[in-house]
Coordinates of C-alpha atoms and ligand atoms in Angstrom, one line a residue:
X1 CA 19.0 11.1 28.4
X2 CA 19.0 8.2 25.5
X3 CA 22.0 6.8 24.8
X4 CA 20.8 6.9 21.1
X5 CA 18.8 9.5 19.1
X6 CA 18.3 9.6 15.6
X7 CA 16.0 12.6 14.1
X8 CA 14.4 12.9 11.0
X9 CA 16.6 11.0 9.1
X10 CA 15.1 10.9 5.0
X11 CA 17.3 9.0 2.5
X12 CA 16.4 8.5 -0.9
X13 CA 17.4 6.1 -3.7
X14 CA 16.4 7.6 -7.0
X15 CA 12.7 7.7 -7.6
X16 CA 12.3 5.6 -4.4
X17 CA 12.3 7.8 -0.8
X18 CA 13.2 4.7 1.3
X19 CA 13.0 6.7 4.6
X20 CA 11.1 10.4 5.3
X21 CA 11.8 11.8 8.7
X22 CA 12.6 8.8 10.5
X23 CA 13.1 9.3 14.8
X24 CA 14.0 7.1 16.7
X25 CA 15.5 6.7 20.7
X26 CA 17.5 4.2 22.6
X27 CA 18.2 3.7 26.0
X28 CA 21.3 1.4 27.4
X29 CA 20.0 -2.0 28.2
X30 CA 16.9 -1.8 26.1
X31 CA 15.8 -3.6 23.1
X32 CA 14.3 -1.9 20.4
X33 CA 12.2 -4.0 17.7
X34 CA 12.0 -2.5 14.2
X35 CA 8.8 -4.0 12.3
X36 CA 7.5 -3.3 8.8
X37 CA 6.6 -4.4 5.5
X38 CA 9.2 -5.5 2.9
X39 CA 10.6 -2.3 1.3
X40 CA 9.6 -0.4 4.7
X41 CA 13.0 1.0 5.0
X42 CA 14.5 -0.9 8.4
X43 CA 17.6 -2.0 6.5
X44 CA 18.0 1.3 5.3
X45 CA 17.8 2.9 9.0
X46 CA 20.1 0.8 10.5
X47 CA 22.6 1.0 7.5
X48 CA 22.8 4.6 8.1
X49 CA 23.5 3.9 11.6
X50 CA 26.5 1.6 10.7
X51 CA 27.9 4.2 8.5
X52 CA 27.0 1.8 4.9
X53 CA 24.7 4.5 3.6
X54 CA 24.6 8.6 4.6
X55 CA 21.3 10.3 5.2
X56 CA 19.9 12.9 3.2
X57 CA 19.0 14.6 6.4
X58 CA 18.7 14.3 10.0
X59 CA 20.8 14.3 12.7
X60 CA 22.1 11.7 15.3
X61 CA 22.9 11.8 19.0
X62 CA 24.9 9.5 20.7
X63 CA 25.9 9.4 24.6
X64 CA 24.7 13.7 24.8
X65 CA 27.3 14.3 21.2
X66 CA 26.2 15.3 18.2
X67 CA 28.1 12.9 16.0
X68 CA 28.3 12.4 12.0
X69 CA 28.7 8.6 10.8
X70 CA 30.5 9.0 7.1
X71 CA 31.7 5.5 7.5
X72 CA 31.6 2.4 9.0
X73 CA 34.8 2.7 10.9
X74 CA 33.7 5.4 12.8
X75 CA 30.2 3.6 14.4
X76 CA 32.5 1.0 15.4
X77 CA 34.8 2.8 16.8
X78 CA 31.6 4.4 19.2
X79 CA 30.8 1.1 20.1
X80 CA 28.0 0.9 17.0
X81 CA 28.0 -2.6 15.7
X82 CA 25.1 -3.7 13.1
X83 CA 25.1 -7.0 12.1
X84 CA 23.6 -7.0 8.4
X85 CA 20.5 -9.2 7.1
X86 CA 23.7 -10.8 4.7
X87 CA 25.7 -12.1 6.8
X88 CA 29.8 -11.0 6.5
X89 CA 31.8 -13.6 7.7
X90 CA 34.0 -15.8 5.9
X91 CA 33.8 -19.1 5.3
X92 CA 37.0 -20.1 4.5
X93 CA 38.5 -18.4 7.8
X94 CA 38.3 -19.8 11.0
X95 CA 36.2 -18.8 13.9
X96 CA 38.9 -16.8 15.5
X97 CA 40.0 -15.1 12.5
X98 CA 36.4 -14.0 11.8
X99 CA 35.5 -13.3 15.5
X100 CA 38.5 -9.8 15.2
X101 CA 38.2 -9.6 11.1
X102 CA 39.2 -5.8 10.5
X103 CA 41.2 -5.9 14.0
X104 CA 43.6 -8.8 14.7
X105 CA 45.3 -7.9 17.9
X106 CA 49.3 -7.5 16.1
X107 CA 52.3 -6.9 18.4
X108 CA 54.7 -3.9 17.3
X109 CA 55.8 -5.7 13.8
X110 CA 52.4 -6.7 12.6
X111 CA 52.9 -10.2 13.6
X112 CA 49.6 -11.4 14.7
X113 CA 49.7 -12.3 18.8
X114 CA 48.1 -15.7 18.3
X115 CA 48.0 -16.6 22.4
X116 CA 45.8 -13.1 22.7
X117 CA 43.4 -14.1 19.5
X118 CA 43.0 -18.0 21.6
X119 CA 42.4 -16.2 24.8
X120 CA 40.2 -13.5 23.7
X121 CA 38.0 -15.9 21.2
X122 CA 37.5 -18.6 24.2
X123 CA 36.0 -15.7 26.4
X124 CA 33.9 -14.1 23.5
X125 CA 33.2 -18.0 22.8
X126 CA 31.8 -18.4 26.3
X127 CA 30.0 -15.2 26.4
X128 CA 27.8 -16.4 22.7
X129 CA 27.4 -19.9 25.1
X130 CA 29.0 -21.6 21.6
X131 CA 31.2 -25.0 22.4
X132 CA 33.0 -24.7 19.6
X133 CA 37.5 -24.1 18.9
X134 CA 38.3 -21.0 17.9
X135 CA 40.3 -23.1 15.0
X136 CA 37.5 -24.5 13.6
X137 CA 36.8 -23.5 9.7
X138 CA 33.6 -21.3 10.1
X139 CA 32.4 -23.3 6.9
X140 CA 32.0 -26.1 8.9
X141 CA 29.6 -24.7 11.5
X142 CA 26.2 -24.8 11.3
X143 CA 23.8 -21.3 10.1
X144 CA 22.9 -21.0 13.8
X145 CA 26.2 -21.1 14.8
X146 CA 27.3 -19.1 12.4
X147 CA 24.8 -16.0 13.2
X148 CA 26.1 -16.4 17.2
X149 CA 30.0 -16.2 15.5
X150 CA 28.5 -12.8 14.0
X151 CA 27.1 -11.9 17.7
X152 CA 30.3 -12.5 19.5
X153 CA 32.4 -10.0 16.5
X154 CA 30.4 -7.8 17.3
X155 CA 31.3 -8.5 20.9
X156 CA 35.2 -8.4 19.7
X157 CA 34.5 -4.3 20.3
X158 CA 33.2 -2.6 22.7
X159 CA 30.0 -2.7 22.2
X160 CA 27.7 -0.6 23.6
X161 CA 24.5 -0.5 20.7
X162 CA 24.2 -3.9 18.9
X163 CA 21.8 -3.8 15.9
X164 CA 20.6 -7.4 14.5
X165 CA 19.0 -7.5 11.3
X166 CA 16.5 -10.2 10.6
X167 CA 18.6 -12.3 12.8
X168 CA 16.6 -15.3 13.4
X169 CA 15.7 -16.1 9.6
X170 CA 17.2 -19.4 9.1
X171 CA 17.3 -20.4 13.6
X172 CA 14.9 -22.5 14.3
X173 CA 12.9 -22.3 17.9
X174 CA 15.5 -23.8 20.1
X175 CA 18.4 -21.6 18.4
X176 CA 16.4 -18.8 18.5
X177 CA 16.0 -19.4 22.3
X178 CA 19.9 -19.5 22.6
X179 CA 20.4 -16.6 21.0
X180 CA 17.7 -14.6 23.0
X181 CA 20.0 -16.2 25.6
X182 CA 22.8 -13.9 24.7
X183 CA 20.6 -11.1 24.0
X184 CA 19.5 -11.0 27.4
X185 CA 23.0 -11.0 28.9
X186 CA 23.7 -8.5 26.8
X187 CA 20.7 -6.3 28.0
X188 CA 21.8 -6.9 31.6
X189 CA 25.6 -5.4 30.6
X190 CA 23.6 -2.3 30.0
X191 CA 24.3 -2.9 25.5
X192 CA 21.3 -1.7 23.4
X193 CA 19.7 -3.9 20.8
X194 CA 17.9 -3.0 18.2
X195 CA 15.9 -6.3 16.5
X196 CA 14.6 -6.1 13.4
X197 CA 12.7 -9.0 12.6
X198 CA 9.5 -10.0 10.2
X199 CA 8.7 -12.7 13.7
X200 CA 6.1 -10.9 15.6
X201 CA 6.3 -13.8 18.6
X202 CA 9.8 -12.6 18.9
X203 CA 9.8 -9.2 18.9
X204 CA 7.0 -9.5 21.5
X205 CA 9.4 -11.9 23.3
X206 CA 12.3 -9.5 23.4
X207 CA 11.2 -6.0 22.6
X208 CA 10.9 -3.1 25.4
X209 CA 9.3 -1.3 22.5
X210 CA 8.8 -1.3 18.9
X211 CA 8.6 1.0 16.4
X212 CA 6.6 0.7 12.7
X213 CA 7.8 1.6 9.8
X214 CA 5.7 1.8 6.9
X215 CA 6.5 3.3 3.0
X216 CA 9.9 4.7 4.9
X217 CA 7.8 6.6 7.6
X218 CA 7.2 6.1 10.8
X219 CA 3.8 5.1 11.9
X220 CA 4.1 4.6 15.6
X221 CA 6.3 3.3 18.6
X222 CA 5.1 2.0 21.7
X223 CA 6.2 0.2 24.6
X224 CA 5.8 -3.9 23.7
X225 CA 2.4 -4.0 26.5
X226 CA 0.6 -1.3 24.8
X227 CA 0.9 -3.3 21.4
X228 CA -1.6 -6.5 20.4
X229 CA -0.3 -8.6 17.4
X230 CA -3.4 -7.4 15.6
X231 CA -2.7 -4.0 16.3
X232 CA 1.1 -4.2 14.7
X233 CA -0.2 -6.3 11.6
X234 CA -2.7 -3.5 11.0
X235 CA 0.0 -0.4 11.8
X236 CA 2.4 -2.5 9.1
X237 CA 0.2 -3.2 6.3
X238 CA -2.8 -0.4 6.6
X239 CA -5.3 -3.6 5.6
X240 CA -7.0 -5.8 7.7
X241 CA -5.9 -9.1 7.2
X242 CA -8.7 -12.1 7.9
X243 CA -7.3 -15.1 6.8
X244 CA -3.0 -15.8 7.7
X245 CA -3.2 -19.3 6.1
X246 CA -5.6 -18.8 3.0
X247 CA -6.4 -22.6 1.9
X248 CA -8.3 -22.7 -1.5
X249 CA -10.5 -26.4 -1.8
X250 CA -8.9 -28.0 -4.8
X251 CA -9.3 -31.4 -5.7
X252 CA -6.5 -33.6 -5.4
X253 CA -5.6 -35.4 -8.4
X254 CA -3.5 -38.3 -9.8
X255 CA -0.2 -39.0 -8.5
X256 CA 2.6 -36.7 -9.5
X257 CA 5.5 -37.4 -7.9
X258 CA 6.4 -40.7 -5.9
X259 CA 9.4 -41.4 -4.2
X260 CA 10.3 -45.1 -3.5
X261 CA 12.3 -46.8 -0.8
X262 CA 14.6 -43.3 -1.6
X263 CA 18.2 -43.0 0.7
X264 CA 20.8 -41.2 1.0
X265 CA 23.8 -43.0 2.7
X266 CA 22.4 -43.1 6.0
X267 CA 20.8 -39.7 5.9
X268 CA 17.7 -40.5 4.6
X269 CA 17.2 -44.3 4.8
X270 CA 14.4 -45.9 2.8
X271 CA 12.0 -43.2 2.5
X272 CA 8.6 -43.3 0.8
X273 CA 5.7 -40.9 -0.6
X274 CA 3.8 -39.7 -3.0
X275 CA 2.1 -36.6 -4.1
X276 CA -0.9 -36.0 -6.2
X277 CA -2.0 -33.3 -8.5
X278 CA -3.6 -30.1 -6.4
X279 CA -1.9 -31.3 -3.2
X280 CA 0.5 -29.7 -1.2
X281 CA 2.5 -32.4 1.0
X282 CA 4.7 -30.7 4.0
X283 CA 7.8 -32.8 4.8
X284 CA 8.4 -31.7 8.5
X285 CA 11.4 -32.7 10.7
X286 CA 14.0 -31.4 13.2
X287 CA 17.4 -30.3 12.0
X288 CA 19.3 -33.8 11.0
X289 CA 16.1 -35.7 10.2
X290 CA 17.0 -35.8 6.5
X291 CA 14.2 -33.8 5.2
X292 CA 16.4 -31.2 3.6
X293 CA 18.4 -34.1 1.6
X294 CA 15.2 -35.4 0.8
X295 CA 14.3 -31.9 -1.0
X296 CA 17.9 -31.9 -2.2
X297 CA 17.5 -35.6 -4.0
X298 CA 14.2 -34.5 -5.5
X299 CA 15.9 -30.9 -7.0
X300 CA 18.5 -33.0 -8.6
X301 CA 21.4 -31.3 -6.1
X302 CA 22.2 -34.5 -4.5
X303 CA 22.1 -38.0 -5.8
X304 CA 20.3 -40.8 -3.9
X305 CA 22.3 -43.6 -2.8
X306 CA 19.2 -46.2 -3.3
X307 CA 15.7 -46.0 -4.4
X308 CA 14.0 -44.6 -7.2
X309 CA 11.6 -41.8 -8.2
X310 CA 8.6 -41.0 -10.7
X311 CA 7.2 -37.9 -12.3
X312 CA 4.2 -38.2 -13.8
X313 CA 4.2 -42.2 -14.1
X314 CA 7.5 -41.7 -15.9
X315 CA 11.1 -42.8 -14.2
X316 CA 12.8 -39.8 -12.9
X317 CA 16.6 -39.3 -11.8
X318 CA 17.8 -36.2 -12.1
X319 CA 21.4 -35.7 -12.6
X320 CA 21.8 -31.8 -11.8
X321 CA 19.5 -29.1 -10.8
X322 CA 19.0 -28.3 -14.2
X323 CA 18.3 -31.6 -15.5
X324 CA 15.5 -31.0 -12.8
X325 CA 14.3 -27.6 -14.3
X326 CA 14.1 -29.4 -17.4
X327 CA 12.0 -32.3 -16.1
X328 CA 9.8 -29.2 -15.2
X329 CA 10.6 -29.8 -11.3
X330 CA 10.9 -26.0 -9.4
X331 CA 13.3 -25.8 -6.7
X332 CA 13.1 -22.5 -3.9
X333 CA 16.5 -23.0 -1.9
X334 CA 16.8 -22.6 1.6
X335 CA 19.5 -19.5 0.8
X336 CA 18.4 -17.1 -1.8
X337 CA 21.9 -16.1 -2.0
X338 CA 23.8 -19.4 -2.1
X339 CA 22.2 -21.3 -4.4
X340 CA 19.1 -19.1 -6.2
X341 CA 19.9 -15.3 -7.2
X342 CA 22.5 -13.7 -8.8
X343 CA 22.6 -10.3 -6.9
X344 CA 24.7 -8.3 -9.4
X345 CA 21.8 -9.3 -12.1
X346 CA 18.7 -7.3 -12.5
X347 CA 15.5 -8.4 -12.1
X348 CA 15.0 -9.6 -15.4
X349 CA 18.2 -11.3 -16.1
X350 CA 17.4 -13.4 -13.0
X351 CA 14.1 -14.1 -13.8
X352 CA 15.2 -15.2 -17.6
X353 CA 18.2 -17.5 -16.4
X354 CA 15.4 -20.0 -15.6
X355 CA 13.3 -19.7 -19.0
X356 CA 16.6 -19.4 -21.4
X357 CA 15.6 -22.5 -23.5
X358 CA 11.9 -21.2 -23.7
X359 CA 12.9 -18.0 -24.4
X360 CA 15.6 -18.3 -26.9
X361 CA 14.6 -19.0 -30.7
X362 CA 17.8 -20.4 -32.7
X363 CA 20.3 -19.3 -29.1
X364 CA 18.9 -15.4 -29.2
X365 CA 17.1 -14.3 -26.4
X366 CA 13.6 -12.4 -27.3
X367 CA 14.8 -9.4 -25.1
X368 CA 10.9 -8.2 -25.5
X369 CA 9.7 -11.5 -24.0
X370 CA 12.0 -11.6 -21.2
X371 CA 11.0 -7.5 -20.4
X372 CA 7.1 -8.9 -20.5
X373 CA 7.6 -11.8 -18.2
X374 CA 9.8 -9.9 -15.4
X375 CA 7.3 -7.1 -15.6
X376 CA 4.4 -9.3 -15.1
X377 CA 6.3 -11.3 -12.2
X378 CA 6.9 -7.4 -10.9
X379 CA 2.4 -7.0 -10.5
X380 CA 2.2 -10.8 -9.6
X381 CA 4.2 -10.5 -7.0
X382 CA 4.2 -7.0 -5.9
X383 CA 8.0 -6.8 -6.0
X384 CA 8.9 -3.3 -4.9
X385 CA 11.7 -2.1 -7.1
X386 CA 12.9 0.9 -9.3
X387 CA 12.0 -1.6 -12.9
X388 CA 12.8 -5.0 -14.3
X389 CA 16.1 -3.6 -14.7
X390 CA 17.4 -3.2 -11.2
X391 CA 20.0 -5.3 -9.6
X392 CA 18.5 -7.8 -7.5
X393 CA 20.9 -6.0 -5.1
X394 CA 19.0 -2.7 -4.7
X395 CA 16.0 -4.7 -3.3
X396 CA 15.1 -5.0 0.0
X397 CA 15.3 -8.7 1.2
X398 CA 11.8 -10.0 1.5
X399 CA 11.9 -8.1 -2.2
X400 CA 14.5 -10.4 -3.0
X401 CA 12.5 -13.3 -2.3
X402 CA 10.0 -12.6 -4.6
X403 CA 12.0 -12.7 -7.3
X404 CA 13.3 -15.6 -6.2
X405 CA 9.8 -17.5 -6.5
X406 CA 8.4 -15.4 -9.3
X407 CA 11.7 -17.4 -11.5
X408 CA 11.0 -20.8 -9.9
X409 CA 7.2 -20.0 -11.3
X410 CA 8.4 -19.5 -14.4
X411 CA 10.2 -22.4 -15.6
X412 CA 6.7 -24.3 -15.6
X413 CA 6.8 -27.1 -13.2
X414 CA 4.6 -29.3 -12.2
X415 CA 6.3 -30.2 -8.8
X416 CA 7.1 -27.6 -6.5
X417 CA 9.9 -28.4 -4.0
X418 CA 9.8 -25.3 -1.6
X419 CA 12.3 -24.7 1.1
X420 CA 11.1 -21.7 3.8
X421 CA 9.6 -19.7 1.0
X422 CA 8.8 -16.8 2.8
X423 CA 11.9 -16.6 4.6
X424 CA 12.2 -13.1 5.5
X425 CA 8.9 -11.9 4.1
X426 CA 6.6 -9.6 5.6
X427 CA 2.9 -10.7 7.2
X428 CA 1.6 -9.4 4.2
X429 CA 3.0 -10.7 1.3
X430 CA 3.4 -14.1 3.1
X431 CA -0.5 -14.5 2.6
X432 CA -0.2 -13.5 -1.2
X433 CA 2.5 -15.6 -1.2
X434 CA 0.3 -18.6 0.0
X435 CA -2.7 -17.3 -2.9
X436 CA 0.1 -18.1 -5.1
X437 CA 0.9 -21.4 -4.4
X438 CA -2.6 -22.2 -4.2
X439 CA -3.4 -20.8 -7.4
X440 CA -0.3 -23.4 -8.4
X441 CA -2.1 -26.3 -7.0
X442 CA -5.4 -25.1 -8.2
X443 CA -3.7 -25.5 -11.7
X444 CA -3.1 -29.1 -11.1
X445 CA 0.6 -28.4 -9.8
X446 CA 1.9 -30.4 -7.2
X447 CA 4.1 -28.8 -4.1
X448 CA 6.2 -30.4 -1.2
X449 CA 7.1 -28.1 1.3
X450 CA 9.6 -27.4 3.8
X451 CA 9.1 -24.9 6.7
X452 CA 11.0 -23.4 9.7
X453 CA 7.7 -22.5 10.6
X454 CA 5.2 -24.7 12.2
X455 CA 2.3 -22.7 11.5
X456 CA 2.6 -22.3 8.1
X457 CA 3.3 -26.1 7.8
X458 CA 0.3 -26.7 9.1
X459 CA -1.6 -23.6 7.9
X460 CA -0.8 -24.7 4.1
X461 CA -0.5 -28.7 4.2
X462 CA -2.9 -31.1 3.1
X463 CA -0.7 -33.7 4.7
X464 CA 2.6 -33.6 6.3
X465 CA 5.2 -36.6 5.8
X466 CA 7.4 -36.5 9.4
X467 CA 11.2 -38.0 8.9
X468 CA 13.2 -38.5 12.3
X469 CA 16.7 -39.5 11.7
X470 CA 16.2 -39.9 7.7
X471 CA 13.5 -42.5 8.5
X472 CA 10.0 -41.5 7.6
X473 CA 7.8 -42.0 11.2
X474 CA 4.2 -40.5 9.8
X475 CA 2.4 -38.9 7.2
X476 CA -0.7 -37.3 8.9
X477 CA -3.8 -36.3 7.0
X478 CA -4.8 -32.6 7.5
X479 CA -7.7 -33.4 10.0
X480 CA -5.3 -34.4 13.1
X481 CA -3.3 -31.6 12.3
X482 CA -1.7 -30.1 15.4
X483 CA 1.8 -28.3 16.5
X484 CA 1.7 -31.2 19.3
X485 CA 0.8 -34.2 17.5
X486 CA 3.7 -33.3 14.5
X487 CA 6.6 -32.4 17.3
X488 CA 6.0 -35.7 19.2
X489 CA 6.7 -37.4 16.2
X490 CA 9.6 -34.9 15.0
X491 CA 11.0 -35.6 18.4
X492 CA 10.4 -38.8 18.7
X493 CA 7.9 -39.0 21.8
X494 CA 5.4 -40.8 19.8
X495 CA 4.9 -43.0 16.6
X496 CA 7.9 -45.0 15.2
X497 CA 5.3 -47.2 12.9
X498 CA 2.3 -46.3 12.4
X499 CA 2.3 -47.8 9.2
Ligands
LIG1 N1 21.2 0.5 -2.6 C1 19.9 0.8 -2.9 N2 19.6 1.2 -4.2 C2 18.4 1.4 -4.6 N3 17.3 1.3 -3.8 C3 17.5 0.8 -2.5 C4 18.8 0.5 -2.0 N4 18.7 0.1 -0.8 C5 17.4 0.1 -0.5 N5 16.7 0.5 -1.6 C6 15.2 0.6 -1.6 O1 14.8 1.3 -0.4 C7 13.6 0.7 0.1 C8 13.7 0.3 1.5 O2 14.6 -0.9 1.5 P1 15.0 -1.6 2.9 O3 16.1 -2.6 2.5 O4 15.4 -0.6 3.9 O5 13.7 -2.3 3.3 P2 13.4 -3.3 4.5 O6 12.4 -2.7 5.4 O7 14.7 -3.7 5.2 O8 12.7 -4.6 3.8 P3 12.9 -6.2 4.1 O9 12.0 -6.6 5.2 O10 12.4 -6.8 2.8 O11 14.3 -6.5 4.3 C9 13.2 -0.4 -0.9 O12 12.3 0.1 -1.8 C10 14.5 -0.7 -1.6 O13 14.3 -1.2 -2.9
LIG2 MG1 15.7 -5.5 5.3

């Protein structure tokens, strides 16, 4: 018998039926992968599993009981433990204190039993493989590290189904390695996983079976070896898709943008490079190799230490981000959450923070301009929502990203500075996603871009520009292109001058 059964669960959010009839089953020590389109309904499966959401119907099964989940409290206290696409730690706490949030071992007075918390968070340490102190801040860890911290809370219970959500979004392949690490353990202790993930490499990687989802139904599930790549794409999006990495010939133009002998203490020492109308530079590096505060320099978030920059032949020096939008330089962060959306906002208002000054005649904002614009951005980019007027919220996450670059679009750059933009979006939408950047370029806008993803470095590039240890080793034409030649010099196995 499965450890896990849920049958025909439906829930439905308004006008939207997010899930019809939804069945799944899980046996102890297998991993499950969950696959589907943005808006597919995963999140809102596994939310009813963790007791965030109730169905509208079904029924669930777990170890031969019938059992109702009306609250999160009670999947964890079955062993249930779903870590969320938004991660819940907290920052300001340290890594013990997040590791048993909701459950500090107390002795009879309430008083926490500190030696217990040390003891316990060394062996859940060891058991993530993270050399870190349990007294560290979490802030000061590192995304990957964080996303283990969330494994080994999980881990703080009993855990017997552990549910990941899209956890591999910011890793890149060498975290992602560790943390299939763990997973494997895990598997061996006889937990359950289910993996939800928009990676199809890693769900073929760790998957006994996946399951589709499609428009909140199910389409099929089959073990991993009686699935191709092809086959899954197709069961996802219903369309064949030709071309991942649509290119579009445009003709590269006069510089836009040049950086000049640019640093950052000595993050990014002395880097320079240009980019010309129609072109789309890729700035590729390992973590540390100062690409990100390259990005961060150019968006006006952090201020160079030495050098100096152009837009459009003119000097450029951004003091903020916003003296950036106004310079008419776009900036897609690496977290949507951190440092681009407001989730309590709807749609519009997000989309509108970025056009204010265009928008507003005399300090009022044309409310009817603002509804055009976010319902347009709504077709452009196929955001699946309820209206303009939804909280960015209520989307689904890859949903969420869309908005997200459908407000960078808006502000009218003409440099693009675009960190992972299709984090977390689905097969599908990442190749309308890529029409839209080229129709940007096609426009004469220029774009540097930043990718966890080889392929799509390489898949969108005209060049990439390759920093190791904030110095910049080579900046390859599109022609010698290749995952090998770009990771030698990222590493460091080649080049050094080729200049
Ligand atoms: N709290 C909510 N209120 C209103 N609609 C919601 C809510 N939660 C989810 N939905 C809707 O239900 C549908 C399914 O969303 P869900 O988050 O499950 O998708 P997903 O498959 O996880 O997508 P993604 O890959 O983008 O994360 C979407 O259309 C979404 O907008
Ligand atoms: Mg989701």
């Amino acid at each position: 018998m499965p450890l896990l059964t849920m049958t025909n669960i439906s829930k439905r959010f308004g006008a939207v039926q997010a899930l019809q009839d939804v069945s799944l089953t899980l046996d102890a020590g297998e991993v499950l992968g969950i696959v589907g389109e943005n808006g597919a309904g995963k999140s809102t499966l596994i939310k009813i599993l963790g007791g965030a959401y109730f169905s509208d119907t079904g029924s669930i099964v777990f170890d031969g009981e019938s059992i109702t989940i009306d609250h999160p409290e009670y999947s964890l206290s079955r062993g249930i433990s779903v870590i969320y696409q938004e991660l819940s730690l907290v920052p300001e706490l340290s890594v013990a204190e997040n590791l048993f949030l909701g459950h500090m071992p107390r002795n009879v007075l309430g008083g926490i039993k500190h030696n217990e918390v040390m003891q316990r968070s060394r062996t859940l340490l060891e058991r993530i493989q993270l050399d870190v102190s349990p007294r560290q801040r979490l802030a000061d860890l590192r995304i990957d590290a964080r996303q283990l911290v969330e494994v080994g809370k999980a881990l703080s219970r009993d855990v017997r189904v552990l549910v990941m959500d899209e956890p591999t979004s910011s890793l890149n392949e060498k975290e992602v390695q560790h943390l299939f690490s763990v997973v494997r353990n895990l598997k061996a202790e006889g937990v359950a996983v289910i993996y939800i993930s928009h990676h199809l490499e890693e769900v073929f990687e760790i998957c006994d079976r996946v399951m589709v989802l499609r428009d909140g139904k199910e389409v099929d599930t089959r073990p991993t070896t009686e699935w191709t790549p092809t086959q899954i794409v197709e069961a996802m999006v219903d369309r064949p898709i030709e071309d991942f990495y649509p290119k579009a010939n445009v003709p590269i133009g006069d510089v836009v943008f040049r950086a000049d002998g640019l640093s950052l203490n000595d993050r990014v020492q002395n880097v320079s490079f240009d980019i010309r109308a129609g072109e789309i530079v890729g700035l590729g590096g390992l973590p540390g190799s100062g690409i990100i505060e390259t990005a961060q320099i150019i968006a006006g978030i952090r201020r160079a230490t030495g050098g100096t920059m152009t837009l459009q032949g003119q000097p450029y020096h951004p003091q903020s981000p916003h003296s950036a939008i106004q310079s008419q330089v776009g900036y897609v962060p690496e977290d949507r959450k951190e440092q681009g959306l407001f989730l309590e906002f709807s749609i519009r208002r997000n989309i509108a923070l970025s056009i204010l000054s265009k928008l507003s005649k005399f300090g009022v904002v044309n409310n009817k301009s603002t509804e055009a614009i976010a319902q347009k951005a709504i077709v452009d980019y196929k955001i699946k929502a309820a209206g303009t007027g939804a909280p960015v919220k209520s989307l689904s996450g890859g949903n969420q990203q869309k908005v997200l670059l459908a407000r960078v679009g808006q502000s009218d750059p003409i440099l693009m500075i675009m960190n992972d933009p299709t984090r977390g979006i689905d097969v599908g939408a990442k190749v309308e996603v890529y029409e839209r950047i080229g129709e940007f370029v096609q426009q004469g806008g220029a774009v540097l871009l930043l990718s966890s993803e080889l392929p799509e470095l390489i898949g969108i590039s005209d060049r990439i520009v390759v920093l190791r240890n904030g110095q910049k080793i080579a900046d390859i034409p599109r022609n010698e292109f290749s995952q090998n030649v770009i990771m030698s010099y990222a590493a460091g196995t080649s080049g050094g001058n080729n200049e």
